[in-house]
DNA sequence: AAGTTTTTTAATCAAATGATTAAAAATATT
DNA sequence: AATATTTTTAATCATTTGATTAAAAAACTT
């Protein structure tokens, strides 16, 4: 009965994971049905449970990978002691925007699952906490050395994320309101690679801190 | 069998709507079960369908009300021809932050439902178009006079929303990352009422447009 | 108070959904 | 080629879930 297994370019297991990543990222845990994932991956439903035991376990795996993608790339830049604040801003901004153009749904997905602080994330919490801890230490060390006070760290982080990540989170709304298509949106994001660092520096100069 | 109806301070219908608003805003359409809403409202499941016909219809009602809350307050400010750009920035920022402190889940909810591009949002689209028209007429006039091109409108809208709305969208993450509680978060948002308009002006001055 | 209408409930239905099972098909091993 | 192992499938189960129904309870009308 079974379909042939050879002459596939990607294994069934990998196809399931990618289908799950796509759908979970698009629609969130509850909105995605295991049958949707099976259909998207072009495999039988039972196969999903054969490889991953349960929907929850599959989600956990995708979630951890997504989260790692989200912050991993920042570590080498933030950890580089030799970069000036200017250079850090420029590099991190460009790197982030590049990644988000490839994974526009990622921040939303992460925030979504973070917000509904349910037990869905209980399993992945610890692993994420580890990655996060490392990440934060780097960020704070780096920025504190650059004479940005702890009290203003929160503001600067909000500004940084707001200017870079928010457009992707609100992409559907922004495209409609500004009457632009995906290509034009991406082009605007490309412009922001140069603009956001300039603006962030302007912000830092503009007020008390 | 029925429970007494009198000496309730709020009608069952209203309690259902408020329970639905709370849960939908927190968790999104698919994650919320009609039985959750019934339990939260303290009523029998059948009563939900008696009053609202279906989960979808109940959602639509809550959704429209939420969205109206989200944009309603902008109209009087944007419509006031006597305000300068500075004053508009200051007032809209303060007004928005006040509203978001009361409804921190609102922008996320709207973006979430906007993203899953279902037909749920037909009404919302129209409302959005109205605000856009008004917003553009008022702000574009002002900004065009200040030689801000149409092309840069998109950037400025992203900046404005990013600096004000994003912190609320990412609130759970930001609270964890910066190790602050709700009260401290709100206090930071209070600071931003004054800071964001300053920063937005700094941004406008900082680059080519 | 009797009768009428509105509100609320318990019980139930039908479809959707996550998961399991036993067996078929493909692949690997000898 | 015969046998064992891995991969895949169809069929099925048990819960969950949105919705309906018939009737009880409360409120209203006369």
PDB file of N, CA and C (backbone and C1' of nucleotides) in Angstrom, chain A residues 1-3 5-6 33-35 45-46 49 54-55, chain C residues 16-28:
ATOM      1  N   UNK A   1       0.826  -1.220   0.000  1.00  0.00           N
ATOM      2  CA  UNK A   1       0.000   0.000   0.000  1.00  0.00           C
ATOM      3  C   UNK A   1       0.857   1.265   0.000  1.00  0.00           C
ATOM      4  N   UNK A   2       1.902   1.192   0.738  1.00  0.00           N
ATOM      5  CA  UNK A   2       2.677   2.416   0.979  1.00  0.00           C
ATOM      6  C   UNK A   2       3.238   3.023  -0.302  1.00  0.00           C
ATOM      7  N   UNK A   3       3.445   4.306  -0.207  1.00  0.00           N
ATOM      8  CA  UNK A   3       4.065   5.015  -1.323  1.00  0.00           C
ATOM      9  C   UNK A   3       5.555   4.673  -1.359  1.00  0.00           C
ATOM     10  N   UNK A   5       9.455   5.125  -1.180  1.00  0.00           N
ATOM     11  CA  UNK A   5      10.191   6.021  -0.298  1.00  0.00           C
ATOM     12  C   UNK A   5      11.412   6.630  -0.981  1.00  0.00           C
ATOM     13  N   UNK A   6      12.013   5.843  -1.908  1.00  0.00           N
ATOM     14  CA  UNK A   6      13.215   6.401  -2.525  1.00  0.00           C
ATOM     15  C   UNK A   6      12.884   7.528  -3.508  1.00  0.00           C
ATOM     16  N   UNK A  33      -4.523  21.966  12.536  1.00  0.00           N
ATOM     17  CA  UNK A  33      -4.940  20.604  12.832  1.00  0.00           C
ATOM     18  C   UNK A  33      -3.892  19.628  12.312  1.00  0.00           C
ATOM     19  N   UNK A  34      -3.725  18.532  13.029  1.00  0.00           N
ATOM     20  CA  UNK A  34      -2.714  17.560  12.587  1.00  0.00           C
ATOM     21  C   UNK A  34      -2.987  17.103  11.164  1.00  0.00           C
ATOM     22  N   UNK A  35      -4.259  17.038  10.778  1.00  0.00           N
ATOM     23  CA  UNK A  35      -4.579  16.656   9.401  1.00  0.00           C
ATOM     24  C   UNK A  35      -4.098  17.697   8.392  1.00  0.00           C
ATOM     25  N   UNK A  45      -1.696  10.711   8.059  1.00  0.00           N
ATOM     26  CA  UNK A  45      -1.783  11.290   9.405  1.00  0.00           C
ATOM     27  C   UNK A  45      -1.004  10.477  10.438  1.00  0.00           C
ATOM     28  N   UNK A  46      -1.115   9.164  10.332  1.00  0.00           N
ATOM     29  CA  UNK A  46      -0.481   8.310  11.345  1.00  0.00           C
ATOM     30  C   UNK A  46       1.035   8.487  11.364  1.00  0.00           C
ATOM     31  N   UNK A  49       2.294  10.977  13.889  1.00  0.00           N
ATOM     32  CA  UNK A  49       2.407  10.456  15.251  1.00  0.00           C
ATOM     33  C   UNK A  49       3.504   9.405  15.367  1.00  0.00           C
ATOM     34  N   UNK A  54       3.306  13.086  19.190  1.00  0.00           N
ATOM     35  CA  UNK A  54       2.098  13.893  19.381  1.00  0.00           C
ATOM     36  C   UNK A  54       2.258  15.264  18.733  1.00  0.00           C
ATOM     37  N   UNK A  55       1.144  15.932  18.578  1.00  0.00           N
ATOM     38  CA  UNK A  55       1.135  17.290  18.034  1.00  0.00           C
ATOM     39  C   UNK A  55       1.983  18.205  18.929  1.00  0.00           C
TER      40      UNK A  55
ATOM     41  P    DA C  16     -16.706  18.052   9.656  1.00  0.00           P
ATOM     42  O5'  DA C  16     -15.696  18.229  10.884  1.00  0.00           O
ATOM     43  C5'  DA C  16     -15.935  19.295  11.788  1.00  0.00           C
ATOM     44  C4'  DA C  16     -14.853  19.331  12.839  1.00  0.00           C
ATOM     45  C3'  DA C  16     -13.426  19.122  12.334  1.00  0.00           C
ATOM     46  O3'  DA C  16     -12.598  19.975  13.110  1.00  0.00           O
ATOM     47  C1'  DA C  16     -13.943  17.442  13.916  1.00  0.00           C
ATOM     48  P    DT C  17     -11.044  20.204  12.700  1.00  0.00           P
ATOM     49  O5'  DT C  17     -10.298  19.269  13.724  1.00  0.00           O
ATOM     50  C5'  DT C  17     -10.597  19.391  15.108  1.00  0.00           C
ATOM     51  C4'  DT C  17      -9.894  18.317  15.886  1.00  0.00           C
ATOM     52  C3'  DT C  17      -8.525  17.912  15.319  1.00  0.00           C
ATOM     53  O3'  DT C  17      -7.577  18.060  16.349  1.00  0.00           O
ATOM     54  C1'  DT C  17      -9.820  16.018  15.883  1.00  0.00           C
ATOM     55  P    DG C  18      -5.993  18.161  16.006  1.00  0.00           P
ATOM     56  O5'  DG C  18      -5.369  17.105  17.006  1.00  0.00           O
ATOM     57  C5'  DG C  18      -5.609  17.260  18.390  1.00  0.00           C
ATOM     58  C4'  DG C  18      -5.345  15.958  19.098  1.00  0.00           C
ATOM     59  C3'  DG C  18      -3.981  15.334  18.797  1.00  0.00           C
ATOM     60  O3'  DG C  18      -3.403  14.878  20.018  1.00  0.00           O
ATOM     61  C1'  DG C  18      -5.708  13.788  18.280  1.00  0.00           C
ATOM     62  P    DA C  19      -1.974  14.171  20.003  1.00  0.00           P
ATOM     63  O5'  DA C  19      -2.356  12.640  19.902  1.00  0.00           O
ATOM     64  C5'  DA C  19      -3.211  12.081  20.912  1.00  0.00           C
ATOM     65  C4'  DA C  19      -3.567  10.660  20.554  1.00  0.00           C
ATOM     66  C3'  DA C  19      -2.377   9.756  20.233  1.00  0.00           C
ATOM     67  O3'  DA C  19      -2.250   8.795  21.269  1.00  0.00           O
ATOM     68  C1'  DA C  19      -4.191   9.427  18.697  1.00  0.00           C
ATOM     69  P    DT C  20      -1.052   7.705  21.143  1.00  0.00           P
ATOM     70  O5'  DT C  20      -1.804   6.416  20.561  1.00  0.00           O
ATOM     71  C5'  DT C  20      -3.049   6.034  21.142  1.00  0.00           C
ATOM     72  C4'  DT C  20      -3.619   4.819  20.425  1.00  0.00           C
ATOM     73  C3'  DT C  20      -2.618   3.693  20.167  1.00  0.00           C
ATOM     74  O3'  DT C  20      -3.166   2.496  20.686  1.00  0.00           O
ATOM     75  C1'  DT C  20      -3.798   4.237  18.183  1.00  0.00           C
ATOM     76  P    DT C  21      -2.231   1.197  20.797  1.00  0.00           P
ATOM     77  O5'  DT C  21      -2.804   0.276  19.629  1.00  0.00           O
ATOM     78  C5'  DT C  21      -4.204   0.281  19.355  1.00  0.00           C
ATOM     79  C4'  DT C  21      -4.478  -0.543  18.118  1.00  0.00           C
ATOM     80  C3'  DT C  21      -3.449  -1.646  17.833  1.00  0.00           C
ATOM     81  O3'  DT C  21      -4.116  -2.850  17.523  1.00  0.00           O
ATOM     82  C1'  DT C  21      -3.698  -0.261  15.930  1.00  0.00           C
ATOM     83  P    DA C  22      -3.365  -4.239  17.706  1.00  0.00           P
ATOM     84  O5'  DA C  22      -3.632  -4.904  16.285  1.00  0.00           O
ATOM     85  C5'  DA C  22      -4.856  -4.627  15.594  1.00  0.00           C
ATOM     86  C4'  DA C  22      -4.637  -4.815  14.113  1.00  0.00           C
ATOM     87  C3'  DA C  22      -3.660  -5.933  13.756  1.00  0.00           C
ATOM     88  O3'  DA C  22      -4.138  -6.624  12.618  1.00  0.00           O
ATOM     89  C1'  DA C  22      -2.897  -3.921  12.828  1.00  0.00           C
ATOM     90  P    DA C  23      -3.389  -7.893  12.030  1.00  0.00           P
ATOM     91  O5'  DA C  23      -3.082  -7.464  10.526  1.00  0.00           O
ATOM     92  C5'  DA C  23      -4.057  -6.714   9.803  1.00  0.00           C
ATOM     93  C4'  DA C  23      -3.364  -5.936   8.715  1.00  0.00           C
ATOM     94  C3'  DA C  23      -2.388  -6.761   7.861  1.00  0.00           C
ATOM     95  O3'  DA C  23      -2.588  -6.458   6.512  1.00  0.00           O
ATOM     96  C1'  DA C  23      -1.350  -4.820   8.621  1.00  0.00           C
ATOM     97  P    DA C  24      -2.140  -7.479   5.375  1.00  0.00           P
ATOM     98  O5'  DA C  24      -1.656  -6.534   4.191  1.00  0.00           O
ATOM     99  C5'  DA C  24      -2.395  -5.367   3.879  1.00  0.00           C
ATOM    100  C4'  DA C  24      -1.447  -4.301   3.358  1.00  0.00           C
ATOM    101  C3'  DA C  24      -0.484  -4.793   2.280  1.00  0.00           C
ATOM    102  O3'  DA C  24      -0.526  -3.894   1.188  1.00  0.00           O
ATOM    103  C1'  DA C  24       0.704  -3.717   4.014  1.00  0.00           C
ATOM    104  P    DA C  25       0.183  -4.233  -0.202  1.00  0.00           P
ATOM    105  O5'  DA C  25       1.534  -3.391  -0.126  1.00  0.00           O
ATOM    106  C5'  DA C  25       1.436  -1.980   0.071  1.00  0.00           C
ATOM    107  C4'  DA C  25       2.817  -1.406   0.259  1.00  0.00           C
ATOM    108  C3'  DA C  25       3.858  -1.873  -0.772  1.00  0.00           C
ATOM    109  O3'  DA C  25       4.383  -0.712  -1.382  1.00  0.00           O
ATOM    110  C1'  DA C  25       4.705  -2.064   1.445  1.00  0.00           C
ATOM    111  P    DA C  26       5.477  -0.793  -2.529  1.00  0.00           P
ATOM    112  O5'  DA C  26       6.822  -0.508  -1.708  1.00  0.00           O
ATOM    113  C5'  DA C  26       6.917   0.738  -1.021  1.00  0.00           C
ATOM    114  C4'  DA C  26       8.167   0.733  -0.173  1.00  0.00           C
ATOM    115  C3'  DA C  26       9.466   0.455  -0.929  1.00  0.00           C
ATOM    116  O3'  DA C  26      10.350   1.536  -0.686  1.00  0.00           O
ATOM    117  C1'  DA C  26       9.332  -0.865   1.042  1.00  0.00           C
ATOM    118  P    DT C  27      11.750   1.628  -1.442  1.00  0.00           P
ATOM    119  O5'  DT C  27      12.748   1.038  -0.340  1.00  0.00           O
ATOM    120  C5'  DT C  27      12.789   1.649   0.947  1.00  0.00           C
ATOM    121  C4'  DT C  27      13.622   0.811   1.877  1.00  0.00           C
ATOM    122  C3'  DT C  27      15.021   0.463   1.357  1.00  0.00           C
ATOM    123  O3'  DT C  27      15.981   1.052   2.216  1.00  0.00           O
ATOM    124  C1'  DT C  27      13.968  -1.390   2.402  1.00  0.00           C
ATOM    125  P    DA C  28      17.539   0.839   1.989  1.00  0.00           P
ATOM    126  O5'  DA C  28      17.873  -0.316   3.038  1.00  0.00           O
ATOM    127  C5'  DA C  28      17.434  -0.163   4.384  1.00  0.00           C
ATOM    128  C4'  DA C  28      17.874  -1.354   5.214  1.00  0.00           C
ATOM    129  C3'  DA C  28      19.310  -1.810   4.979  1.00  0.00           C
ATOM    130  O3'  DA C  28      19.884  -2.102   6.256  1.00  0.00           O
ATOM    131  C1'  DA C  28      17.827  -3.621   4.591  1.00  0.00           C
TER     132       DA C  28
END
